[in-house]
Every structure is written in structure tokens, then in C-alpha cells.
XYZ file of C-alpha atoms in Angstrom:
251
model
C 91.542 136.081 108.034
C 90.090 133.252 110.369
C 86.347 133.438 110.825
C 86.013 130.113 113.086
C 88.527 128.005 115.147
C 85.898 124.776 114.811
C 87.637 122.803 117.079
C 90.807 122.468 119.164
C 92.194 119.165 120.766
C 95.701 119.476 122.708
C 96.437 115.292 122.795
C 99.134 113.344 125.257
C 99.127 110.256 124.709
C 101.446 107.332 124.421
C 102.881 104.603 122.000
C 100.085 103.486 120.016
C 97.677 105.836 119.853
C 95.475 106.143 117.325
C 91.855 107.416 116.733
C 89.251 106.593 113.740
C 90.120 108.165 110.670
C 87.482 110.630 109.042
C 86.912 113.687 107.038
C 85.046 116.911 107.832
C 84.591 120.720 106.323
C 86.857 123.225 107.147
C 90.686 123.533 106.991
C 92.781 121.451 109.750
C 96.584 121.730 111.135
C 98.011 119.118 112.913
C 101.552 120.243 115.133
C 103.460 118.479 116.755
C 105.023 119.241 119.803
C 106.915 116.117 121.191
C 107.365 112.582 119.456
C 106.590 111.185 116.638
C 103.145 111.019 115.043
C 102.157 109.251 111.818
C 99.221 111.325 110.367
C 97.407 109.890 106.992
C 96.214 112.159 104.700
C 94.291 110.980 101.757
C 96.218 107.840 100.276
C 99.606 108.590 101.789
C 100.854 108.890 105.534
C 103.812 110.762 106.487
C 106.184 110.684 109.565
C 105.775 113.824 111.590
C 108.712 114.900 114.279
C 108.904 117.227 117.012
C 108.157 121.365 115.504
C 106.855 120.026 112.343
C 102.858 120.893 111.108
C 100.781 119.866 108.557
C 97.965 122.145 107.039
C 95.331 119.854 104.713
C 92.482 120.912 102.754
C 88.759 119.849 103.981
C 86.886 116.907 103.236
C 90.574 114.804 103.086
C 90.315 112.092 104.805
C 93.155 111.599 108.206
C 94.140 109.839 110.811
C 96.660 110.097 113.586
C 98.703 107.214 114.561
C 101.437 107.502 117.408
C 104.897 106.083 116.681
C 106.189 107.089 120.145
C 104.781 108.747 123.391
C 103.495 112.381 121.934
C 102.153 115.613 122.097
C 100.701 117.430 119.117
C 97.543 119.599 118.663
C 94.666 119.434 116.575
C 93.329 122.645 115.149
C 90.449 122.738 112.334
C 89.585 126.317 111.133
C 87.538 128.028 108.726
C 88.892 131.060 106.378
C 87.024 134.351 105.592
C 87.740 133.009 101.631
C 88.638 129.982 100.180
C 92.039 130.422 100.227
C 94.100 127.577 99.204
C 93.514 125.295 96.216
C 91.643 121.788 96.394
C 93.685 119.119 97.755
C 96.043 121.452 99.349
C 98.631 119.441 101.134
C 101.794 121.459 103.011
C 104.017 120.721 105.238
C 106.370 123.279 107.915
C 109.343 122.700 109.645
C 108.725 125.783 112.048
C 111.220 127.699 113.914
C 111.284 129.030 117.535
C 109.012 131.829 117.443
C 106.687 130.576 115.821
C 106.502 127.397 118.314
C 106.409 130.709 120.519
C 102.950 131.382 118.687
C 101.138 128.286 118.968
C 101.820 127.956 122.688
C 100.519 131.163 122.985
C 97.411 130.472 120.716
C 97.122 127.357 122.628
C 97.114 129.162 126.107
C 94.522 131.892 124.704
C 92.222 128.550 123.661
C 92.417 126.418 126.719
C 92.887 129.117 129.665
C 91.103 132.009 127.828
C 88.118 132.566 125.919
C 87.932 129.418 124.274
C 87.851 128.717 120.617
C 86.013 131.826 120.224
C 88.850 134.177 121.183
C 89.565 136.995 118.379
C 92.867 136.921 119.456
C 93.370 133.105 118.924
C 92.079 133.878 115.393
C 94.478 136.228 114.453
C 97.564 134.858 116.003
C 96.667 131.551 113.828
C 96.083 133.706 110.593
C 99.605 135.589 111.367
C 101.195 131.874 112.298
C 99.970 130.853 108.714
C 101.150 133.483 106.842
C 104.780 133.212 108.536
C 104.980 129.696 108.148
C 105.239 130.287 104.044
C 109.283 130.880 105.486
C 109.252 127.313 106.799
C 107.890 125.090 104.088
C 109.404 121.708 104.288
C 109.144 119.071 102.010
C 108.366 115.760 103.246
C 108.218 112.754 101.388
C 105.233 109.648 102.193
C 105.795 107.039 104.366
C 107.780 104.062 102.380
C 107.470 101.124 104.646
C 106.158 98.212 103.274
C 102.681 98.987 105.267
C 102.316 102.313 104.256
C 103.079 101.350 100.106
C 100.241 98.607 101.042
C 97.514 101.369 102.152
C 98.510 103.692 99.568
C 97.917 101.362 96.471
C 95.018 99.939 98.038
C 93.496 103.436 98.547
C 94.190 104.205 95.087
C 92.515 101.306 93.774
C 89.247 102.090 95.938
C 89.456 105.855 93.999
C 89.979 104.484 90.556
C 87.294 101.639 91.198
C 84.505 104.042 92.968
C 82.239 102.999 90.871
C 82.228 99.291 91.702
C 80.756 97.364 94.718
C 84.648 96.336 95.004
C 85.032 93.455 97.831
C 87.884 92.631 99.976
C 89.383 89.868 97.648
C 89.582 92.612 95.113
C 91.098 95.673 96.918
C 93.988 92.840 98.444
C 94.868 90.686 95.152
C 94.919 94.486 93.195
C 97.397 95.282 96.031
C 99.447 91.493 95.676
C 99.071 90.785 99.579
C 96.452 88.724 101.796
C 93.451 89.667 103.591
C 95.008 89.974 106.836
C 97.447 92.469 105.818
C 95.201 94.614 104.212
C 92.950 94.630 107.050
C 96.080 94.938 109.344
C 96.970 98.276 107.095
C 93.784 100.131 107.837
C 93.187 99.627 111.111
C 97.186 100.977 111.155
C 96.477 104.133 109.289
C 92.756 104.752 109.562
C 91.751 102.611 112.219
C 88.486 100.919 110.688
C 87.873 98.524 108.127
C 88.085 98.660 104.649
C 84.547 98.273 104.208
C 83.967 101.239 105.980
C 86.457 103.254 104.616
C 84.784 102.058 100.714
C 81.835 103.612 102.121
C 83.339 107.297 103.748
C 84.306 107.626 99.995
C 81.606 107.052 98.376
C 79.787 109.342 100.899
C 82.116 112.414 100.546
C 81.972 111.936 96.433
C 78.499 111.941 96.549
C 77.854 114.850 98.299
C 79.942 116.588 96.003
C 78.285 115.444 93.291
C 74.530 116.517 94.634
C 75.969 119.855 95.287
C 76.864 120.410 91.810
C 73.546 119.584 90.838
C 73.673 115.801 89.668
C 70.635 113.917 90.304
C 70.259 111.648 93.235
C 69.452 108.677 90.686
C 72.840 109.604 88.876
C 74.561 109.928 91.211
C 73.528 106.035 93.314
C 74.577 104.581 89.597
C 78.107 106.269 89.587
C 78.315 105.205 92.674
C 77.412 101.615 92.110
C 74.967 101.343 94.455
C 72.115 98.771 93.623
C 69.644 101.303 93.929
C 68.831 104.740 93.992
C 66.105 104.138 96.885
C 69.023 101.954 99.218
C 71.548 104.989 97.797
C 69.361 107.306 99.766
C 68.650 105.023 102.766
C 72.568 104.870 103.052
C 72.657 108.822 102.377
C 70.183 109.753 105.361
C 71.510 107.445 107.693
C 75.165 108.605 107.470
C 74.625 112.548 106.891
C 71.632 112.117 109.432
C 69.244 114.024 106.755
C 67.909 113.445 103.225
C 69.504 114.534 100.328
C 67.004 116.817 98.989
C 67.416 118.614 102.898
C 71.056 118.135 102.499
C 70.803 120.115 99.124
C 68.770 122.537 100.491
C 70.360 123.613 103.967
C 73.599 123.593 102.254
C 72.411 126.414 99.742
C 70.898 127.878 102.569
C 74.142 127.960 104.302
């Protein structure tokens, strides 16, 4: 069952389009209704077409990028139990009635009660348990961009540990400067920089919730510090991390 529709974004939008790529809790399914959309997910990006939908796990990082004008929605959603594996990554080719379902989800959301609509809920539990009859595989992006961000992401997993600079990530990858910056601000929109940073972020919240130690964890990390690991901590999760610890055993 669905406990929590956390947010819902119907988008039209034209050529180009693209917003800053990030990662969040809670499950997220990206349709599409019209066009063509190029959505990132972790260190690949696939080529989405008109009825297809992509279900991701939380805490991957994505991005939407608009090969042609477009219409898709954006729903994230939280289960009663965790119940798909870590890193789960599908993909649906969906048939008529259940295009029939999201457009009536989507009416129930935007004319209706809002996000908090039990019926909403359980027409998007029922649409995921009917799209198991419409798995489609779909293979990653293989234009010479996309190969570019996906070996450069790679390397940024692989090297966490390292204060890695720009040089690195591009001569690791065999291209220039300019078309490794040109490749995430395609596919994530935002710099590499920033992007080494979201990473280390998410891993290091994972690793504080299984109970390594702050100082541990700024050294995995490769931060010069453990006292500028926690600056950098507060100022992106907008709390400290023995608060973050604590609210999210609270929670």
C-alpha cells in the first residue's frame, strides 16, 4: 500500500528543458505522456518515449532533460514497507488502461483532494502492481555524451574517497574540460563540483545512520577535517549530524 504521495508535478514544457538534478527519500515514477524525455538515473540516462515510466529507488540521484516538446509527470511516493530492493531500477512500456489510470490519478491529484486523496493512493498502488505485465527493458543512453557522464560518474563512485579535481574526473574519462562540464550540465544540470559533493553527502548520511562515527566517516570521505566535514554537513542537511542522527531515529 501507499502511505504518502510526497509530491506531484504534471510538467509541459518544450525542447530543452531541464531542471537541477538531485536525490531525495521516498520512491519516485517518472511517465511520460507526450515526447521524448531523457531522465538520468544514477550513472546512466535513458531515452524515455510517449506511455513509457520509470520507477527508481530513493536517494538515486535524477534529472530530467527534454529531447523534444513534452509532457510527463512526476510522482514521488512512500510505501507502507520497504518494498523493492536497493537500487531498484524498472522500466514499463504501459498499455491503454493503465494510461487510463494515471489520468485518472492525475485528475483525483490536481482537481480533487490533492496529494492527500486515499483514492489517488490506491489507484497508484493498483497501477504498480499491474504494471509487473508491462516491464520493458530499456537499454542506457549510448551517445557519445551519455558514455562521457557515465564513466565519469563511475570514476567519482570508485574515487569517493579522494578530493578528486576536474583534471582528474576528465583525463580518467580521455576528453577535455569543456566536455565534461558540457556533460553535466546536459544530464544533471550543475557542475561537477557540485555533483562530487551531493555524493559525498548522500554516502555520508548513510554511513552516520549505521552508526559510523562522524570523525570516520569525514576521513572516508576525504575531507580535510572532521570539524570542516561537519561545517559542510550542517550547511547542506540544514542541521548537525548528531540532530540528524537523532531526529532520524526519532522518525
Amino acid at each position: 500500500m501507499i502511505t504518502k504521495i510526497r509530491e506531484y508535478y504534471r510538467v509541459s514544457c518544450e525542447k530543452g528543458y531541464a531542471y537541477s538534478g538531485h536525490m531525495h527519500e521516498g520512491y519516485e515514477i517518472n511517465i511520460v505522456l507526450g515526447g521524448e524525455l531523457e531522465v538520468t538515473c544514477g550513472n546512466n540516462v535513458f531515452k524515455l518515449k510517449s506511455g513509457d515510466m520509470v520507477l527508481f529507488d530513493a536517494n538515486v540521484f535524477h534529472h530530467n532533460y527534454a529531447n523534444t516538446n513534452c509532457v510527463f509527470i512526476s510522482l514521488g511516493f512512500e510505501p507502507q514497507h520497504n518494498i523493492f530492493v536497493k537500487d531498484f531500477l524498472q522500466f514499463y512500456r504501459l498499455g491503454q488502461e493503465n494510461i487510463n489510470i494515471i489520468n485518472i490519478i492525475d485528475n483525483e491529484i490536481r482537481f480533487g483532494l490533492g496529494r492527500k486523496s486515499e483514492s489517488a493512493k490506491h489507484l497508484l498502488w493498483a497501477l504498480i502492481l499491474r504494471a509487473e505485465n508491462d516491464v520493458h527493458s530499456k537499454s542506457a543512453v549510448s551517445s557519445p555524451l551519455g558514455i562521457v557522464y557515465h564513466n565519469a560518474v563511475n570514476f567519482i563512485t570508485q574515487n569517493i574517497n579522494q578530493n578528486l579535481t576536474l583534471s582528474h574526473i576528465a583525463t580518467s574519462c580521455n576528453v577535455s574540460l569543456t566536455t565534461l562540464k558540457y556533460a553535466f550540465m546536459k544530464y544533471a544540470s550543475k557542475g561537477v563540483g557540485e555533483y562530487c559533493f551531493e555524493i559525498k553527502m548522500e554516502k555520508a548520511r548513510e554511513m552516520l545512520l549505521k552508526g559510523v562515527s562522524s570523525k570516520e566517516t569525514a576521513l572516508s570521505l576525504g575531507f580535510s577535517s572532521p570539524s570542516y566535514f561537519s561545517q559542510c554537513f550542517k550547511r547542506k542537511n540544514g542541521c548537525s549530524v548528531r540532530d540528524y542522527c537523532k531526529n532520524k531515529k526519532q522518525g
